[in-house]
Amino acid sequence: MRLKNKTCLITGACGGIGLAMVEAFLTEGATVIATDLDAELLRERCAPLAGSERVLSCRLDVTNPDGIAALEAELAAEGVFVNVLVNNAAAITIGKLLDATVEDLRLVFGVNVEGLFNVTKGFLPGIIARGGGTVLNMASLASVRAMHERFAYSASKAAIAMMTRSIAVDYVGQGIRANCICPARVHTPFIENYLTKYYPGEEEQRLEALSRYQPIGRMIQPAEVASMAIYLCSDESAMVTGGSFVIDGGVMAGDQPLQAA
């Protein structure tokens, strides 16, 4: 088991990628602290998973430093100490720069950037004190390739990629590895809900278009992101730090032939 003896805290664990990581990490022997805003829903989703006796489901608002400190203290009181931190919680808004509002920026940067900062700052000292560990951040293909009408989101994910490299450089001497995953379109409930909200009646066509966007011809599955996460959080990647790992079905490899209309 590749994550045996790892205690992994995952934020945003209710969602497609987050829940897939919880399931995959359990399969590999990890103890998992799964966190999200809706702890009751999180418990319901984690309960059927194999190895669920090794899951602790907790409510966590990544924008609240006091809540993060309280969770760390609660875990420590129970003898639970994190050595793998997965920053997966995310927010997104739709729009170009001229469409965006200050509130949009505050929402997206508050969760994606400040949230990562808060959780990492809260748990990193303890990880260092116990000999080191791993920080894994969920960025996006949008961190290296701007997405149409995702101004705030793309900017926030680019910030995550640089924050990851900074953590890697600053704490490598204290036993910390930091990497980020940059997926393209992942087929999650979020995507389906988003299409229903913004493109009612066009969901099927839009899903097909998203699949065609990736040259491999389909959307990424959450379990495929989780597989990369397992590698980056395991000792197999002991010499890997400061990296941005793209999962994109060939988007960044080069242009595809134009399709006839």
CSV table of C-alpha atoms in Angstrom, one decimal:
chain,number,residue,atom,x,y,z
A,1,MET,CA,0.0,0.0,0.0
A,2,ARG,CA,1.6,3.2,-1.2
A,3,LEU,CA,0.2,5.6,1.4
A,4,LYS,CA,0.4,3.4,4.5
A,5,ASN,CA,1.4,5.4,7.5
A,6,LYS,CA,0.3,8.6,5.8
A,7,THR,CA,-2.3,10.8,7.5
A,8,CYS,CA,-3.7,13.0,4.7
A,9,LEU,CA,-5.9,16.0,5.1
A,10,ILE,CA,-8.0,16.8,2.0
A,11,THR,CA,-10.0,20.0,1.6
A,12,GLY,CA,-13.0,20.2,-0.7
A,13,ALA,CA,-13.5,16.5,-0.2
A,14,CYS,CA,-17.2,16.4,-1.1
A,15,GLY,CA,-16.6,17.2,-4.8
A,16,GLY,CA,-15.7,14.9,-7.7
A,17,ILE,CA,-11.9,15.2,-7.5
A,18,GLY,CA,-11.9,15.5,-3.7
A,19,LEU,CA,-14.0,12.5,-3.1
A,20,ALA,CA,-12.1,10.5,-5.7
A,21,MET,CA,-8.9,11.3,-3.8
A,22,VAL,CA,-10.5,10.2,-0.5
A,23,GLU,CA,-11.4,6.9,-2.0
A,24,ALA,CA,-8.1,6.3,-3.7
A,25,PHE,CA,-6.1,7.3,-0.7
A,26,LEU,CA,-8.1,4.9,1.5
A,27,THR,CA,-7.4,2.1,-1.1
A,28,GLU,CA,-3.7,2.8,-0.7
A,29,GLY,CA,-3.8,2.5,3.1
A,30,ALA,CA,-3.9,6.2,4.2
A,31,THR,CA,-5.7,7.6,7.1
A,32,VAL,CA,-7.8,10.5,5.7
A,33,ILE,CA,-9.1,13.7,7.3
A,34,ALA,CA,-11.8,14.7,4.7
A,35,THR,CA,-12.9,18.2,5.1
A,36,ASP,CA,-15.6,20.4,3.4
A,37,LEU,CA,-18.1,23.0,4.3
A,38,ASP,CA,-20.9,20.5,4.5
A,39,ALA,CA,-19.8,17.9,7.0
A,40,GLU,CA,-23.1,16.0,7.0
A,41,LEU,CA,-23.0,15.5,3.2
A,42,LEU,CA,-19.4,14.6,3.4
A,43,ARG,CA,-20.1,11.8,6.0
A,44,GLU,CA,-22.8,10.4,3.8
A,45,ARG,CA,-20.5,10.3,0.8
A,46,CYS,CA,-17.6,8.8,2.7
A,47,ALA,CA,-19.6,6.1,4.6
A,48,PRO,CA,-19.9,3.6,1.7
A,49,LEU,CA,-16.2,3.8,0.8
A,50,ALA,CA,-14.0,0.8,1.4
A,51,GLY,CA,-11.8,1.7,4.4
A,52,SER,CA,-14.2,4.3,5.7
A,53,GLU,CA,-13.2,3.4,9.2
A,54,ARG,CA,-10.0,5.3,8.5
A,55,VAL,CA,-11.9,8.5,7.5
A,56,LEU,CA,-12.5,11.4,9.8
A,57,SER,CA,-15.1,13.8,8.2
A,58,CYS,CA,-14.9,17.4,9.4
A,59,ARG,CA,-16.4,20.7,8.6
A,60,LEU,CA,-13.8,23.2,7.5
A,61,ASP,CA,-14.0,26.7,6.0
A,62,VAL,CA,-10.7,27.3,4.4
A,63,THR,CA,-11.2,31.1,4.6
A,64,ASN,CA,-11.4,30.9,8.4
A,65,PRO,CA,-8.0,30.7,10.0
A,66,ASP,CA,-9.5,30.3,13.5
A,67,GLY,CA,-11.5,27.3,12.3
A,68,ILE,CA,-8.3,25.8,10.8
A,69,ALA,CA,-6.4,26.2,14.1
A,70,ALA,CA,-9.3,24.7,16.0
A,71,LEU,CA,-9.4,21.7,13.7
A,72,GLU,CA,-5.6,21.1,14.1
A,73,ALA,CA,-5.9,21.4,17.9
A,74,GLU,CA,-8.9,18.9,17.9
A,75,LEU,CA,-6.9,16.4,15.8
A,76,ALA,CA,-3.8,16.8,18.0
A,77,ALA,CA,-5.9,16.1,21.1
A,78,GLU,CA,-7.0,12.8,19.5
A,79,GLY,CA,-3.4,11.9,18.5
A,80,VAL,CA,-4.0,12.6,14.8
A,81,PHE,CA,-1.1,14.4,13.1
A,82,VAL,CA,-1.2,15.3,9.4
A,83,ASN,CA,1.8,14.6,7.2
A,84,VAL,CA,0.2,15.0,3.8
A,85,LEU,CA,-1.8,18.1,3.0
A,86,VAL,CA,-4.0,18.3,-0.1
A,87,ASN,CA,-5.4,21.7,-0.9
A,88,ASN,CA,-8.3,20.9,-3.2
A,89,ALA,CA,-11.1,23.4,-2.2
A,90,ALA,CA,-11.9,25.7,-5.0
A,91,ALA,CA,-14.3,28.4,-6.3
A,92,ILE,CA,-15.0,29.6,-9.8
A,93,THR,CA,-16.8,32.5,-11.4
A,94,ILE,CA,-17.6,33.1,-15.1
A,95,GLY,CA,-16.6,36.1,-17.0
A,96,LYS,CA,-13.9,38.2,-18.7
A,97,LEU,CA,-12.1,41.1,-17.0
A,98,LEU,CA,-14.7,43.6,-17.9
A,99,ASP,CA,-17.4,41.3,-16.7
A,100,ALA,CA,-15.7,40.6,-13.4
A,101,THR,CA,-16.5,42.4,-10.2
A,102,VAL,CA,-14.4,43.0,-7.1
A,103,GLU,CA,-16.7,40.5,-5.3
A,104,ASP,CA,-15.8,37.9,-8.0
A,105,LEU,CA,-12.1,38.4,-7.3
A,106,ARG,CA,-12.6,38.2,-3.6
A,107,LEU,CA,-14.6,35.0,-3.8
A,108,VAL,CA,-12.2,33.2,-6.1
A,109,PHE,CA,-9.0,34.4,-4.6
A,110,GLY,CA,-10.5,34.1,-1.1
A,111,VAL,CA,-11.0,30.3,-1.5
A,112,ASN,CA,-8.4,29.4,-4.1
A,113,VAL,CA,-5.4,31.5,-2.9
A,114,GLU,CA,-6.1,32.7,0.6
A,115,GLY,CA,-7.7,29.4,1.5
A,116,LEU,CA,-4.6,27.5,0.4
A,117,PHE,CA,-2.5,30.0,2.3
A,118,ASN,CA,-4.6,29.6,5.5
A,119,VAL,CA,-4.6,25.8,5.5
A,120,THR,CA,-1.0,25.4,4.7
A,121,LYS,CA,0.1,28.0,7.2
A,122,GLY,CA,-2.0,26.3,9.8
A,123,PHE,CA,-0.7,22.8,9.3
A,124,LEU,CA,2.8,23.2,7.9
A,125,PRO,CA,4.5,24.0,11.2
A,126,GLY,CA,3.3,20.7,12.7
A,127,ILE,CA,4.3,18.8,9.6
A,128,ILE,CA,7.8,20.3,9.8
A,129,ALA,CA,8.1,19.6,13.5
A,130,ARG,CA,7.4,16.0,13.0
A,131,GLY,CA,10.1,15.5,10.3
A,132,GLY,CA,8.4,16.7,7.1
A,133,GLY,CA,5.8,15.6,4.7
A,134,THR,CA,4.0,16.6,1.5
A,135,VAL,CA,1.9,19.5,0.3
A,136,LEU,CA,-0.2,18.9,-2.8
A,137,ASN,CA,-2.1,21.7,-4.4
A,138,MET,CA,-4.9,21.5,-7.0
A,139,ALA,CA,-4.1,24.0,-9.7
A,140,SER,CA,-5.5,23.7,-13.2
A,141,LEU,CA,-4.5,23.8,-16.9
A,142,ALA,CA,-5.8,27.4,-16.5
A,143,SER,CA,-2.6,28.1,-14.5
A,144,VAL,CA,-0.5,27.7,-17.7
A,145,ARG,CA,-3.1,28.3,-20.4
A,146,ALA,CA,-5.8,31.0,-20.0
A,147,MET,CA,-9.3,29.8,-20.2
A,148,HIS,CA,-11.9,31.8,-22.1
A,149,GLU,CA,-14.2,33.8,-19.8
A,150,ARG,CA,-12.4,32.5,-16.6
A,151,PHE,CA,-10.4,35.7,-15.8
A,152,ALA,CA,-10.5,35.4,-12.0
A,153,TYR,CA,-10.2,31.6,-11.9
A,154,SER,CA,-7.3,31.5,-14.3
A,155,ALA,CA,-5.4,34.2,-12.4
A,156,SER,CA,-6.0,32.3,-9.1
A,157,LYS,CA,-4.8,29.0,-10.4
A,158,ALA,CA,-1.6,30.7,-11.8
A,159,ALA,CA,-1.1,32.0,-8.3
A,160,ILE,CA,-1.4,28.5,-6.9
A,161,ALA,CA,1.3,27.2,-9.2
A,162,MET,CA,3.7,29.8,-8.0
A,163,MET,CA,2.8,29.4,-4.4
A,164,THR,CA,3.5,25.7,-4.8
A,165,ARG,CA,7.0,26.4,-6.2
A,166,SER,CA,7.7,28.9,-3.4
A,167,ILE,CA,6.7,26.4,-0.7
A,168,ALA,CA,9.0,23.8,-2.4
A,169,VAL,CA,12.0,26.2,-2.5
A,170,ASP,CA,11.5,27.7,0.9
A,171,TYR,CA,11.0,24.4,2.9
A,172,VAL,CA,12.9,21.7,1.0
A,173,GLY,CA,15.6,21.8,3.7
A,174,GLN,CA,12.9,21.0,6.3
A,175,GLY,CA,11.7,17.9,4.7
A,176,ILE,CA,8.8,19.4,2.8
A,177,ARG,CA,7.9,18.5,-0.8
A,178,ALA,CA,5.3,20.6,-2.6
A,179,ASN,CA,3.7,19.9,-6.0
A,180,CYS,CA,0.6,20.8,-7.9
A,181,ILE,CA,-1.7,19.1,-10.4
A,182,CYS,CA,-3.0,21.0,-13.4
A,183,PRO,CA,-5.9,19.1,-14.9
A,184,ALA,CA,-7.9,20.2,-18.0
A,185,ARG,CA,-11.6,19.5,-18.1
A,186,VAL,CA,-12.6,16.8,-15.5
A,187,HIS,CA,-16.0,15.1,-15.7
A,188,THR,CA,-17.4,15.9,-12.3
A,189,PRO,CA,-20.9,16.8,-10.9
A,190,PHE,CA,-19.7,20.4,-10.8
A,191,ILE,CA,-19.3,20.4,-14.6
A,192,GLU,CA,-22.8,19.0,-15.0
A,193,ASN,CA,-24.4,21.4,-12.6
A,194,TYR,CA,-22.5,24.3,-14.3
A,195,LEU,CA,-23.8,23.3,-17.7
A,196,THR,CA,-27.4,23.0,-16.4
A,197,LYS,CA,-27.1,26.5,-14.8
A,198,TYR,CA,-25.5,28.4,-17.7
A,199,TYR,CA,-26.6,26.3,-20.8
A,200,PRO,CA,-30.0,24.8,-20.0
A,201,GLY,CA,-31.1,22.5,-22.8
A,202,GLU,CA,-27.6,22.3,-24.3
A,203,GLU,CA,-25.9,20.1,-21.7
A,204,GLU,CA,-25.3,17.1,-24.0
A,205,GLN,CA,-23.9,19.2,-26.8
A,206,ARG,CA,-21.7,21.1,-24.4
A,207,LEU,CA,-20.3,17.9,-22.8
A,208,GLU,CA,-19.5,16.6,-26.3
A,209,ALA,CA,-17.7,19.9,-27.0
A,210,LEU,CA,-15.7,19.7,-23.8
A,211,SER,CA,-14.7,16.1,-24.7
A,212,ARG,CA,-13.5,17.2,-28.1
A,213,TYR,CA,-11.4,20.0,-26.6
A,214,GLN,CA,-9.0,17.4,-25.3
A,215,PRO,CA,-7.3,15.7,-28.2
A,216,ILE,CA,-7.5,12.3,-26.6
A,217,GLY,CA,-11.2,12.6,-27.2
A,218,ARG,CA,-12.8,12.5,-23.8
A,219,MET,CA,-12.9,14.3,-20.5
A,220,ILE,CA,-10.6,13.4,-17.6
A,221,GLN,CA,-12.1,11.2,-14.9
A,222,PRO,CA,-11.7,12.2,-11.2
A,223,ALA,CA,-10.0,8.9,-10.5
A,224,GLU,CA,-7.3,9.7,-13.0
A,225,VAL,CA,-6.5,12.9,-11.1
A,226,ALA,CA,-6.5,10.9,-7.9
A,227,SER,CA,-4.0,8.4,-9.4
A,228,MET,CA,-1.5,11.3,-10.0
A,229,ALA,CA,-2.2,12.5,-6.4
A,230,ILE,CA,-1.3,9.1,-5.0
A,231,TYR,CA,2.1,9.2,-6.7
A,232,LEU,CA,2.9,12.7,-5.6
A,233,CYS,CA,1.9,12.0,-2.0
A,234,SER,CA,3.7,8.7,-1.8
A,235,ASP,CA,7.4,8.0,-1.2
A,236,GLU,CA,7.7,7.0,-4.8
A,237,SER,CA,8.0,10.7,-5.6
A,238,ALA,CA,10.6,11.4,-2.9
A,239,MET,CA,12.8,13.3,-5.4
A,240,VAL,CA,9.9,15.3,-6.9
A,241,THR,CA,9.2,18.8,-5.6
A,242,GLY,CA,8.2,22.2,-7.1
A,243,GLY,CA,6.5,20.6,-10.1
A,244,SER,CA,3.3,21.4,-11.9
A,245,PHE,CA,1.9,18.2,-13.3
A,246,VAL,CA,-0.4,18.6,-16.3
A,247,ILE,CA,-3.2,16.1,-17.0
A,248,ASP,CA,-4.8,17.3,-20.2
A,249,GLY,CA,-5.3,14.6,-22.8
A,250,GLY,CA,-2.9,16.2,-25.1
A,251,VAL,CA,-4.1,19.9,-25.1
A,252,MET,CA,-0.6,21.3,-24.4
A,253,ALA,CA,1.2,19.0,-26.8
A,254,GLY,CA,0.3,21.0,-29.9
A,255,ASP,CA,-2.4,22.0,-32.3
A,256,GLN,CA,-4.8,19.5,-33.8
A,257,PRO,CA,-5.9,19.5,-37.5
A,258,LEU,CA,-8.8,21.8,-38.2
A,259,GLN,CA,-12.1,19.9,-38.5
A,260,ALA,CA,-14.2,20.5,-41.6
A,261,ALA,CA,-17.4,22.5,-40.9
